[in-house]
Coordinates of C-alpha atoms and ligand atoms in Angstrom, one line a residue:
X246 CA 88.0 114.8 97.6
X247 CA 89.4 117.6 100.1
X248 CA 89.9 120.4 97.8
X249 CA 89.7 124.0 98.7
X250 CA 89.3 125.2 96.0
X251 CA 85.7 127.0 96.2
X252 CA 87.3 129.1 99.8
X253 CA 91.0 129.6 97.1
X254 CA 88.9 130.6 94.8
X255 CA 86.9 133.4 96.8
X256 CA 90.3 134.7 98.5
X257 CA 91.8 134.8 95.0
X258 CA 88.8 136.9 93.4
X259 CA 88.9 139.3 96.1
X260 CA 92.5 139.0 97.0
X261 CA 93.6 138.8 92.9
X262 CA 93.5 142.6 92.1
X263 CA 95.4 143.6 95.0
X264 CA 98.5 140.9 95.6
X265 CA 100.9 138.9 93.5
X266 CA 100.5 134.9 94.6
X267 CA 103.6 133.1 94.7
X268 CA 101.5 130.8 92.0
X269 CA 100.3 133.3 89.5
X270 CA 99.8 132.4 86.2
X271 CA 102.5 132.4 83.7
X272 CA 103.5 129.2 81.7
X273 CA 107.2 130.3 81.4
X274 CA 107.4 130.7 85.4
X275 CA 110.2 128.5 87.1
X276 CA 108.4 126.4 89.4
X277 CA 111.6 124.1 90.3
X278 CA 112.0 125.4 93.6
X279 CA 107.9 126.0 94.4
X280 CA 107.7 124.0 98.0
X281 CA 104.9 121.6 98.2
X282 CA 102.8 123.5 100.9
X283 CA 101.6 125.4 98.1
X284 CA 100.1 122.4 96.1
X285 CA 98.8 121.0 99.2
X286 CA 96.4 124.3 99.6
X287 CA 94.3 122.7 96.9
X288 CA 95.5 119.0 97.6
X289 CA 95.1 118.8 100.9
X290 CA 94.9 115.2 101.4
X291 CA 97.7 114.1 98.9
X292 CA 99.7 117.0 100.9
X293 CA 99.4 115.1 104.3
X294 CA 100.2 111.3 102.9
X295 CA 103.0 113.0 101.3
X296 CA 104.4 114.9 104.7
X297 CA 104.2 111.9 106.7
X298 CA 106.3 109.9 104.0
X299 CA 109.8 108.9 104.2
X300 CA 110.0 110.8 100.3
X301 CA 109.5 113.8 102.5
X302 CA 111.9 113.0 105.1
X303 CA 114.7 112.1 102.7
X304 CA 117.2 114.6 103.1
X305 CA 120.0 114.6 105.4
X306 CA 119.0 116.6 108.1
X307 CA 115.7 114.9 108.1
X308 CA 116.1 111.0 108.0
X309 CA 118.8 110.2 111.1
X310 CA 119.6 107.0 109.0
X311 CA 120.9 108.6 105.8
X312 CA 121.6 111.7 107.9
X313 CA 124.5 109.6 109.8
X314 CA 125.7 107.7 106.6
X315 CA 125.7 111.0 104.7
X316 CA 127.8 112.7 107.5
X317 CA 130.1 110.0 107.6
X318 CA 130.8 109.7 103.9
X319 CA 130.2 113.0 102.3
X320 CA 130.0 115.7 104.7
X321 CA 128.0 118.4 106.6
X322 CA 124.7 118.7 104.9
X323 CA 124.8 122.6 105.4
X324 CA 127.8 123.5 103.8
X325 CA 127.9 124.7 100.4
X326 CA 130.5 123.3 97.8
X327 CA 131.0 120.0 99.7
X328 CA 132.8 117.4 97.0
X329 CA 133.2 113.7 97.2
X330 CA 136.6 112.2 98.0
X331 CA 137.1 111.9 94.5
X332 CA 135.8 115.6 94.1
X333 CA 132.8 114.7 92.6
X334 CA 129.4 116.5 93.2
X335 CA 127.7 113.9 95.9
X336 CA 125.7 111.9 93.6
X337 CA 123.1 111.0 97.0
X338 CA 121.7 114.5 96.7
X339 CA 120.2 113.4 92.8
X340 CA 118.2 111.2 94.7
X341 CA 117.5 112.0 98.1
X342 CA 117.4 116.2 97.5
X343 CA 116.5 116.5 94.1
X344 CA 115.9 120.4 94.1
X345 CA 119.4 121.1 95.6
X346 CA 120.7 118.6 93.2
X347 CA 119.1 120.4 90.1
X348 CA 120.8 123.7 91.5
X349 CA 124.4 121.8 92.2
X350 CA 123.8 123.0 95.9
X351 CA 125.2 120.8 98.5
X352 CA 124.0 123.5 101.2
X353 CA 120.5 121.8 102.4
X354 CA 119.3 124.3 104.3
X355 CA 119.7 127.2 101.9
X356 CA 115.9 127.2 100.0
X357 CA 113.1 125.5 102.0
X358 CA 112.8 123.4 98.5
X359 CA 115.7 121.7 99.1
X360 CA 115.3 120.1 102.3
X361 CA 111.8 118.9 101.3
X362 CA 113.7 115.9 99.7
X363 CA 111.1 114.2 96.8
X364 CA 108.8 116.6 96.8
X365 CA 105.8 117.3 93.9
X366 CA 107.9 119.1 91.8
X367 CA 110.5 116.4 92.4
X368 CA 108.0 113.8 90.5
X369 CA 105.2 116.2 88.9
X370 CA 108.2 118.0 86.1
X371 CA 109.8 114.9 85.0
X372 CA 108.9 113.9 81.4
X373 CA 110.8 111.5 80.7
X374 CA 112.8 108.6 81.6
X375 CA 116.2 107.7 80.1
X376 CA 117.5 104.7 81.8
X377 CA 120.3 104.4 84.6
X378 CA 123.0 103.5 82.2
X379 CA 124.9 106.3 80.7
X380 CA 125.1 105.7 76.9
X381 CA 129.2 105.9 77.6
X382 CA 129.1 102.7 80.7
X383 CA 128.8 103.7 84.0
X384 CA 125.7 105.1 85.7
X385 CA 123.2 108.3 85.8
X386 CA 121.3 108.4 89.0
X387 CA 118.7 110.4 90.5
X388 CA 117.8 113.6 88.4
X389 CA 120.3 112.5 85.9
X390 CA 118.2 109.8 84.9
X391 CA 115.5 112.1 83.5
X392 CA 114.5 114.9 81.6
X393 CA 112.5 117.4 83.8
X394 CA 110.8 120.8 82.8
X395 CA 111.1 123.9 84.9
X396 CA 107.6 125.0 84.4
X397 CA 104.9 121.9 82.9
X398 CA 103.6 120.2 85.8
X399 CA 102.9 116.4 84.6
X400 CA 100.3 114.4 85.6
X401 CA 98.7 111.0 84.7
X402 CA 95.6 112.5 83.0
X403 CA 96.5 115.7 81.8
X404 CA 94.5 118.6 81.3
X405 CA 90.9 118.6 80.4
X406 CA 88.4 121.4 80.3
X407 CA 87.1 121.4 84.1
X408 CA 90.6 121.4 85.1
X409 CA 91.7 124.1 83.6
X410 CA 91.1 126.1 86.5
X411 CA 94.9 125.7 87.3
X412 CA 96.1 127.8 84.8
X413 CA 94.5 130.8 86.7
X414 CA 96.5 129.9 89.9
X415 CA 99.9 128.1 88.4
X416 CA 100.8 126.2 85.8
X417 CA 98.6 123.6 83.4
X418 CA 99.0 119.8 84.1
X419 CA 100.4 118.3 81.0
X420 CA 99.2 114.5 80.4
X421 CA 102.0 111.8 80.8
X422 CA 100.9 108.8 81.4
X423 CA 103.6 106.7 79.7
X424 CA 105.8 108.0 82.9
X425 CA 103.4 108.7 85.9
X426 CA 101.2 105.4 85.3
X427 CA 104.4 103.3 85.1
X428 CA 107.8 102.4 86.9
X429 CA 109.8 104.2 85.0
X430 CA 108.8 107.0 86.9
X431 CA 110.3 105.3 89.9
X432 CA 113.2 104.0 87.9
X433 CA 115.9 106.8 88.5
X434 CA 116.3 106.7 91.9
X435 CA 115.2 102.8 92.6
X436 CA 116.5 100.9 89.7
X437 CA 119.9 100.2 91.4
X438 CA 122.9 102.6 93.0
X439 CA 126.6 101.6 93.5
X440 CA 128.8 102.6 96.1
X441 CA 132.6 103.8 94.6
X442 CA 133.7 100.3 94.1
X443 CA 130.9 99.6 91.8
X444 CA 129.5 97.3 94.6
X445 CA 125.3 97.5 94.4
X446 CA 123.8 98.7 97.2
X447 CA 120.0 100.3 97.5
X448 CA 118.5 98.3 95.1
X449 CA 114.8 97.2 93.7
X450 CA 114.1 98.0 90.1
X451 CA 117.4 95.7 89.0
X452 CA 115.6 92.9 91.2
X453 CA 112.3 93.4 89.1
X454 CA 111.6 91.4 85.6
X455 CA 110.3 94.8 83.8
X456 CA 109.3 92.8 80.9
X457 CA 105.5 92.1 81.1
X458 CA 105.3 95.4 83.5
X459 CA 101.7 94.5 84.0
X460 CA 102.1 95.2 88.0
X461 CA 103.7 98.6 88.5
X462 CA 105.3 100.2 91.5
X463 CA 102.4 102.2 92.0
X464 CA 99.9 99.0 92.1
X465 CA 101.0 98.5 95.6
X466 CA 102.9 101.9 96.6
X467 CA 100.0 104.3 95.5
X468 CA 96.7 102.3 95.7
X469 CA 93.7 104.7 95.2
X470 CA 92.0 105.6 98.6
X471 CA 88.4 105.3 99.1
X472 CA 87.4 109.1 97.6
X473 CA 89.3 108.4 94.8
X474 CA 92.7 109.8 95.2
X475 CA 96.2 108.2 94.4
X476 CA 97.6 107.8 98.2
X477 CA 101.3 109.5 98.3
X478 CA 102.1 107.6 101.9
X479 CA 104.4 105.9 100.0
X480 CA 104.8 102.6 102.6
X481 CA 107.7 100.7 103.0
X482 CA 110.2 99.5 105.4
X483 CA 109.5 102.1 107.9
X484 CA 105.9 100.5 108.2
X485 CA 106.0 97.3 109.6
X486 CA 102.6 96.3 108.5
X487 CA 103.6 97.0 105.0
X488 CA 106.3 94.8 105.5
X489 CA 103.9 92.2 106.4
X490 CA 101.9 92.1 103.4
X491 CA 104.8 90.7 101.2
X492 CA 105.6 87.4 103.8
X493 CA 103.5 84.2 103.5
X494 CA 104.6 82.4 106.9
X495 CA 103.6 78.9 107.6
X496 CA 104.5 76.1 109.5
X497 CA 103.9 72.4 110.0
X498 CA 105.1 69.3 112.3
X499 CA 105.0 65.7 112.5
X500 CA 106.7 63.3 115.2
X501 CA 108.7 60.8 113.8
X502 CA 110.4 58.6 116.4
X503 CA 111.7 60.7 119.1
X504 CA 111.7 64.0 116.8
X505 CA 109.6 66.2 115.7
X506 CA 110.0 67.5 111.9
X507 CA 109.1 71.1 111.5
X508 CA 108.9 72.6 108.1
X509 CA 108.9 76.6 108.1
X510 CA 107.8 77.5 104.9
X511 CA 108.2 81.4 103.6
X512 CA 106.8 82.6 100.7
X513 CA 107.8 86.2 98.9
X514 CA 104.5 87.5 97.3
X515 CA 106.3 90.7 95.9
X516 CA 108.1 91.1 92.4
X517 CA 111.2 92.4 94.1
X518 CA 113.7 90.7 97.0
X519 CA 112.0 90.6 100.5
X520 CA 113.2 92.9 102.2
X521 CA 114.3 95.0 99.2
X522 CA 116.1 98.7 99.3
X523 CA 118.9 99.6 101.2
X524 CA 121.1 96.7 101.9
X525 CA 121.0 96.7 105.4
X526 CA 117.3 95.7 105.9
X527 CA 117.1 92.4 107.1
X528 CA 114.3 90.1 108.1
X529 CA 114.9 86.6 110.7
X530 CA 112.3 83.7 111.6
X531 CA 112.7 83.0 116.0
X532 CA 111.2 79.4 116.2
X533 CA 110.5 78.1 119.4
X534 CA 108.8 74.7 120.8
X535 CA 106.7 74.4 124.2
X536 CA 105.6 71.8 126.5
X537 CA 101.9 71.5 127.5
X538 CA 102.2 74.2 130.4
X539 CA 103.9 76.9 127.7
X540 CA 107.1 76.4 128.8
X541 CA 109.7 76.9 126.3
X542 CA 111.9 73.5 125.5
X543 CA 113.8 74.5 122.9
X544 CA 114.7 77.5 120.4
X545 CA 116.7 77.3 117.0
X546 CA 118.6 80.3 118.2
X547 CA 120.3 81.2 121.6
X548 CA 120.4 85.0 120.9
X549 CA 120.0 85.9 117.3
X550 CA 119.5 84.0 114.3
X551 CA 122.7 86.2 112.4
X552 CA 125.0 84.0 115.1
X553 CA 123.6 80.6 115.4
X554 CA 120.8 79.6 112.5
X555 CA 122.1 81.4 109.3
X556 CA 119.4 79.7 107.4
X557 CA 116.5 81.9 109.4
X558 CA 118.7 85.1 108.4
X559 CA 117.5 86.7 105.4
X560 CA 120.5 89.5 104.4
X561 CA 122.2 90.9 102.3
X562 CA 126.2 90.5 103.0
X563 CA 128.9 93.5 102.0
X564 CA 132.5 92.6 102.1
X565 CA 136.2 93.8 102.0
X566 CA 139.4 92.5 100.0
X567 CA 140.0 90.2 102.6
X568 CA 136.4 88.6 102.7
X569 CA 135.4 90.4 105.9
X570 CA 132.2 91.7 106.1
X571 CA 132.1 95.8 106.1
X572 CA 129.9 98.8 105.5
X573 CA 128.1 99.5 102.8
X574 CA 130.5 102.4 101.5
X575 CA 133.3 100.3 102.2
X576 CA 132.1 97.1 100.2
X577 CA 134.4 95.5 97.7
X578 CA 132.2 92.5 97.0
X579 CA 129.5 90.8 97.8
X580 CA 129.7 87.7 100.6
X581 CA 126.4 86.6 100.4
X582 CA 122.5 87.4 100.1
X583 CA 120.0 85.2 101.3
X584 CA 116.8 87.4 101.1
X585 CA 113.9 85.7 99.4
X586 CA 113.9 86.4 95.8
X587 CA 111.1 88.0 93.9
X588 CA 108.5 85.4 94.2
X589 CA 110.5 83.0 95.9
X590 CA 109.3 80.1 98.5
X591 CA 111.8 78.7 100.8
X592 CA 111.4 76.1 103.4
X593 CA 113.6 75.7 106.8
X594 CA 113.5 72.2 108.3
X595 CA 114.1 71.8 111.8
X596 CA 114.2 68.4 113.6
X597 CA 113.3 68.5 117.5
X598 CA 114.0 66.6 119.9
X599 CA 110.0 65.7 120.7
X600 CA 109.6 64.5 124.4
X601 CA 107.2 66.9 125.6
X602 CA 106.9 69.0 122.9
X603 CA 103.3 69.9 121.8
X604 CA 103.3 73.1 120.2
X605 CA 105.8 75.1 118.2
X606 CA 105.7 78.7 117.2
X607 CA 107.7 81.0 114.0
X608 CA 107.7 84.4 114.4
X609 CA 109.4 86.7 111.8
X610 CA 110.9 90.1 112.8
X611 CA 112.2 92.8 110.1
X612 CA 114.7 95.1 111.1
X613 CA 115.6 98.4 109.3
X614 CA 119.4 98.1 110.4
X615 CA 121.7 95.2 111.2
X616 CA 123.3 94.2 114.3
X617 CA 127.0 95.6 113.9
X618 CA 125.8 98.8 112.1
X619 CA 123.4 99.7 115.5
X620 CA 126.2 99.1 117.6
X621 CA 128.3 101.5 115.4
X622 CA 125.9 104.4 114.8
X623 CA 123.6 103.3 117.7
X624 CA 123.9 106.7 120.1
X625 CA 123.3 109.1 116.9
X626 CA 120.1 106.6 115.9
X627 CA 116.3 107.3 117.3
X628 CA 115.5 104.2 119.3
X629 CA 112.4 103.1 117.1
X630 CA 114.4 102.6 114.1
X631 CA 116.6 100.2 116.1
X632 CA 113.9 98.2 117.1
X633 CA 113.0 94.8 115.1
X634 CA 109.1 94.9 114.1
X635 CA 107.0 91.6 114.0
X636 CA 105.9 91.1 110.5
X637 CA 104.5 87.3 110.6
X638 CA 103.5 84.6 113.1
X639 CA 102.6 80.5 112.8
X640 CA 102.0 78.1 115.2
X641 CA 101.2 74.5 115.3
X642 CA 100.0 72.1 117.8
X643 CA 101.0 68.6 117.5
Ligands
HEC175 C1 94.2 126.1 93.3 C2 94.5 124.7 93.3 C3 95.3 123.7 92.6 C4 96.9 123.9 93.1 C5 97.0 125.2 94.1 C6 97.7 123.1 92.6 N1 96.3 122.0 92.0 FE1 96.4 120.3 91.3 N2 94.8 120.4 90.9 C7 93.7 121.0 91.2 C8 92.4 120.5 90.8 C9 91.2 120.8 91.0 C10 93.0 119.8 89.9 C11 92.0 118.6 89.1 C12 91.4 117.2 90.1 C13 90.7 116.2 89.6 O1 89.8 116.2 89.3 O2 91.7 115.2 89.8 C14 94.3 119.4 90.1 C15 94.8 118.0 89.3 C16 96.3 118.2 89.4 C17 96.6 116.8 89.0 C18 96.3 115.6 88.2 C19 96.1 115.8 86.4 C20 96.2 114.8 85.7 O3 97.0 114.3 85.2 O4 94.9 114.1 85.8 C21 98.3 116.8 89.3 C22 99.1 115.8 89.2 C23 98.0 118.4 90.1 N3 97.2 118.4 90.0 C24 99.4 118.7 90.5 C25 99.4 119.7 91.2 C26 100.9 120.0 91.9 C27 102.2 119.4 91.7 C28 100.5 121.3 92.3 C29 101.8 122.1 93.2 C30 103.0 122.7 92.2 C31 99.4 121.7 92.4 N4 98.6 120.4 91.5 C32 98.9 123.0 93.1 C33 94.2 122.1 91.9 C34 95.3 122.1 92.2
HEC176 C1 107.6 109.8 94.4 C2 106.6 110.7 93.1 C3 105.8 111.5 93.6 C4 105.7 112.5 94.5 C5 106.5 113.0 95.5 C6 104.5 113.3 94.6 N1 103.2 112.7 93.5 FE1 101.5 113.0 92.7 N2 101.5 111.8 91.4 C7 102.7 110.6 91.4 C8 102.2 109.5 90.5 C9 102.7 108.3 89.6 C10 100.9 109.9 90.3 C11 99.8 108.9 89.4 C12 99.5 107.8 89.7 C13 98.6 106.7 88.3 O1 98.0 107.5 88.3 O2 99.0 105.8 88.6 C14 100.3 110.9 91.2 C15 99.3 111.5 91.1 C16 98.8 112.9 91.5 C17 97.4 113.4 91.7 C18 96.4 112.8 90.7 C19 95.4 112.7 91.4 C20 95.2 111.4 92.0 O3 95.0 111.7 93.3 O4 95.5 110.5 91.4 C21 97.8 114.5 91.8 C22 96.8 115.4 92.5 C23 99.1 114.4 92.7 N3 99.9 113.4 92.1 C24 99.4 115.7 93.5 C25 100.6 115.6 94.1 C26 101.3 116.4 95.4 C27 100.5 117.5 95.7 C28 102.5 115.9 95.9 C29 103.5 116.4 96.8 C30 102.2 117.3 98.1 C31 102.4 115.1 94.8 N4 101.7 114.7 94.3 C32 103.9 114.0 95.2 C33 103.9 110.6 92.0 C34 104.0 111.8 92.7
HEC177 C1 113.5 111.9 93.2 C2 114.1 110.2 93.3 C3 113.0 109.7 93.7 C4 111.7 109.1 93.0 C5 111.4 109.6 91.2 C6 111.0 107.9 93.8 N1 111.5 107.9 94.6 FE1 111.2 106.5 96.5 N2 112.3 107.1 97.7 C7 113.3 108.1 97.0 C8 114.6 108.2 98.3 C9 115.6 108.9 98.0 C10 113.8 106.9 99.4 C11 114.2 107.1 100.7 C12 114.2 107.9 101.8 C13 114.8 107.6 102.9 O1 114.6 106.7 103.5 O2 115.8 108.6 103.5 C14 112.8 106.8 98.7 C15 111.7 105.8 99.7 C16 111.2 105.3 99.1 C17 109.8 103.9 99.7 C18 110.4 103.6 101.4 C19 109.5 103.8 102.4 C20 110.2 103.4 103.9 O3 109.2 102.9 104.4 O4 111.3 103.3 103.8 C21 109.5 103.5 99.0 C22 108.1 102.7 99.1 C23 109.4 104.4 97.6 N3 110.1 105.2 97.7 C24 108.6 104.4 96.4 C25 108.5 105.4 95.4 C26 108.0 104.8 94.6 C27 106.8 103.4 94.2 C28 108.2 105.5 93.0 C29 107.9 105.8 92.1 C30 106.0 106.1 91.4 C31 109.5 106.3 93.7 N4 109.6 106.1 95.0 C32 109.6 107.6 93.4 C33 113.6 108.5 95.9 C34 112.8 108.3 95.0
HEC178 C1 103.0 93.2 94.8 C2 103.1 94.4 95.6 C3 104.5 95.2 95.1 C4 105.0 95.5 94.0 C5 104.2 95.6 92.6 C6 106.2 96.6 94.1 N1 106.5 96.7 95.6 FE1 107.9 97.7 97.3 N2 106.8 96.9 98.3 C7 106.3 95.9 98.9 C8 106.0 95.7 99.9 C9 104.9 94.7 100.6 C10 107.1 96.0 100.6 C11 107.3 95.5 102.1 C12 108.6 94.5 102.1 C13 110.0 94.7 101.6 O1 110.9 95.6 102.1 O2 110.5 93.9 100.8 C14 107.9 96.5 99.6 C15 108.6 97.7 99.9 C16 109.7 98.2 99.1 C17 110.5 99.4 99.3 C18 111.3 99.3 100.9 C19 112.4 100.0 100.8 C20 113.3 99.6 102.1 O3 114.3 100.0 102.1 O4 112.4 100.5 103.1 C21 110.9 100.1 98.3 C22 111.9 101.6 98.4 C23 110.2 99.4 97.4 N3 109.1 98.5 97.5 C24 109.9 99.7 96.2 C25 109.2 99.5 94.9 C26 109.5 99.4 93.2 C27 110.4 100.5 92.5 C28 108.7 99.1 92.9 C29 108.5 98.4 91.3 C30 109.8 98.4 90.7 C31 107.7 98.2 93.5 N4 108.4 98.3 95.1 C32 107.0 97.4 93.2 C33 105.3 95.5 97.8 C34 105.5 95.9 96.2
HEC179 C1 120.0 106.3 92.6 C2 119.3 107.1 93.9 C3 119.8 107.2 95.2 C4 121.4 107.5 95.4 C5 122.4 108.2 94.5 C6 121.3 107.4 96.7 N1 120.7 106.6 97.8 FE1 120.6 106.7 99.3 N2 118.6 105.4 98.7 C7 118.1 105.5 97.7 C8 116.7 104.9 98.2 C9 115.7 104.5 96.9 C10 116.3 104.4 99.5 C11 115.3 103.6 99.8 C12 114.7 102.7 99.7 C13 116.0 101.9 100.2 O1 115.9 101.4 100.8 O2 116.5 101.1 98.8 C14 117.8 104.8 100.0 C15 117.8 104.7 101.2 C16 118.9 104.9 102.2 C17 119.3 104.7 103.6 C18 118.4 104.6 104.5 C19 117.7 105.3 104.6 C20 116.6 104.7 106.0 O3 115.7 105.5 106.4 O4 117.0 103.9 106.7 C21 120.7 105.3 103.3 C22 121.4 105.5 105.0 C23 121.1 106.1 102.4 N3 120.3 105.9 101.4 C24 122.5 106.6 102.1 C25 122.7 107.2 101.0 C26 124.3 107.7 100.9 C27 125.1 108.3 102.4 C28 124.4 108.1 99.2 C29 125.3 108.5 99.0 C30 126.9 108.5 99.1 C31 123.2 107.5 98.8 N4 122.3 106.9 99.5 C32 122.9 107.7 97.5 C33 118.6 106.1 96.6 C34 119.3 106.8 96.5

């Protein structure tokens, strides 16, 4: 574990009588807006992992995809007093900028903590998950779904004797395994979220059967590293290698007369949908048949499966009153959901003219955004997030 305790201890011992550090011992000190670099002074490795995560990029000023939608749907992330069309505080900030939401501010550059997104304090001061359903009906999301402390850090094990050095520099850590070790910790922000028309958008928790609870979100998303710490990099859709681990792709083929019958099998290994999350996440499979010289004789699509092979397209389709596909904020109904359900296995069948065919290849691509959204916001988005990524390959020789 890379803790800089020793150095810090020495510096503090020398400096303590002369300087008041920003991390002074006081159990009642309000640490709501404490920035993560303060924790990172000792928890160096965790800080670095977090810094590279989408949790640290979740605000409209940092995440170009969220920023583009936020500006289009809500308004200027640097302005104070921004209200939604219905005159309310923008709910987005309850999950994407928790420190700003706690203060009721919409000016994300007003304090460094506001623009840190889901930072150390956002998670490590949560004391209780209340659920995302309001007692009187409707949803309570993000920070509204939790009770949280202004001063007491929460951890999976809590203070033990050799850990009370925290008392010297800052807050003690309370034991809260019931929250920190379970999926409840994630659910306020990851359970579900509706647009203004009650249509389900970013969702994950609502896809998972929580009964049993034997596998938690942390099991996969916060694995233990080889030096015994909890990885806070929180890999997901922005890391193709992580996405790849959720899917098994295989292909079988057999000749029957002048046809080749190919069976492409897709197995979702996850307790949530594949892909999960934001409504525009999608994946698709391209299948090609080749002759002995490697020349392509057949493909399942001429351009993109979304256009001419819908069964190889795995997506969530939102629509308007006229049953026309539309963007998440405008949707009034769900037109279709062809993503793989939790733990689902699906087979795609193809009949290909067999003349000359000696091999068939299947390649699965994951795309953070659907093509119509790329078209609409394309110039505002960096090239990398628009690029589909290969997440699985399989081939068969006849
Ligand atoms: C002066 C150094 C120092 C600073 C600053 C510091 N910590 Fe720690 N913290 C430690 C040490 C040392 C431990 C014990 C390590 C261990 O054995 O897990 C610890 C333990 C923890 C634990 C685990 C407690 C448990 O339940 O097992 C959490 C959570 C934690 N710190 C969060 C934070 C957060 C969040 C901040 C910033 C607000 C922070 N720490 C700032 C040194 C520090
Ligand atoms: C998205 C929520 C979340 C954020 C953000 C977060 N943590 Fe954690 N942290 C957790 C969870 C959950 C655990 C416990 C995992 C377990 O034990 O199952 C944990 C565990 C820890 C521990 C205990 C030691 C260990 O390795 O398990 C420390 C220390 C810690 N976090 C520090 C930090 C620091 C420092 C930051 C900011 C740089 C931070 N955390 C940001 C959720 C979070
Ligand atoms: C305070 C709200 C909040 C909490 C609590 C929270 N998250 Fe997140 N999480 C977010 C937001 C917001 C994003 C989206 C950031 C973005 O893409 O702009 C996100 C993104 C992610 C991603 C996607 C990364 C990617 O590559 O797109 C994963 C995985 C994730 N969180 C897992 C977890 C897990 C596991 C927990 C519980 C241990 C958790 N989160 C707790 C708000 C939260
Ligand atoms: C068995 C391992 C596993 C478990 C358990 C698991 N996930 Fe995932 N999760 C993955 C993999 C692999 C991906 C990448 C594929 C995908 O996007 O579906 C992923 C993707 C995600 C994403 C990324 C979505 C995006 O838009 O980028 C989020 C958010 C997420 N998971 C949250 C959760 C939450 C919350 C839980 C707990 C309820 C959970 N996961 C449980 C493995 C797991
Ligand atoms: C209940 C919590 C919550 C609320 C409220 C919320 N989001 Fe999110 N949002 C998430 C999470 C979690 C993710 C990332 C994981 C996923 O895809 O589910 C995300 C991802 C996104 C993404 C994709 C970011 C990327 O990097 O691809 C966009 C865009 C987005 N949200 C826009 C918004 C807007 C705009 C609002 C307000 C109108 C909003 N969200 C409200 C939780 C929330």
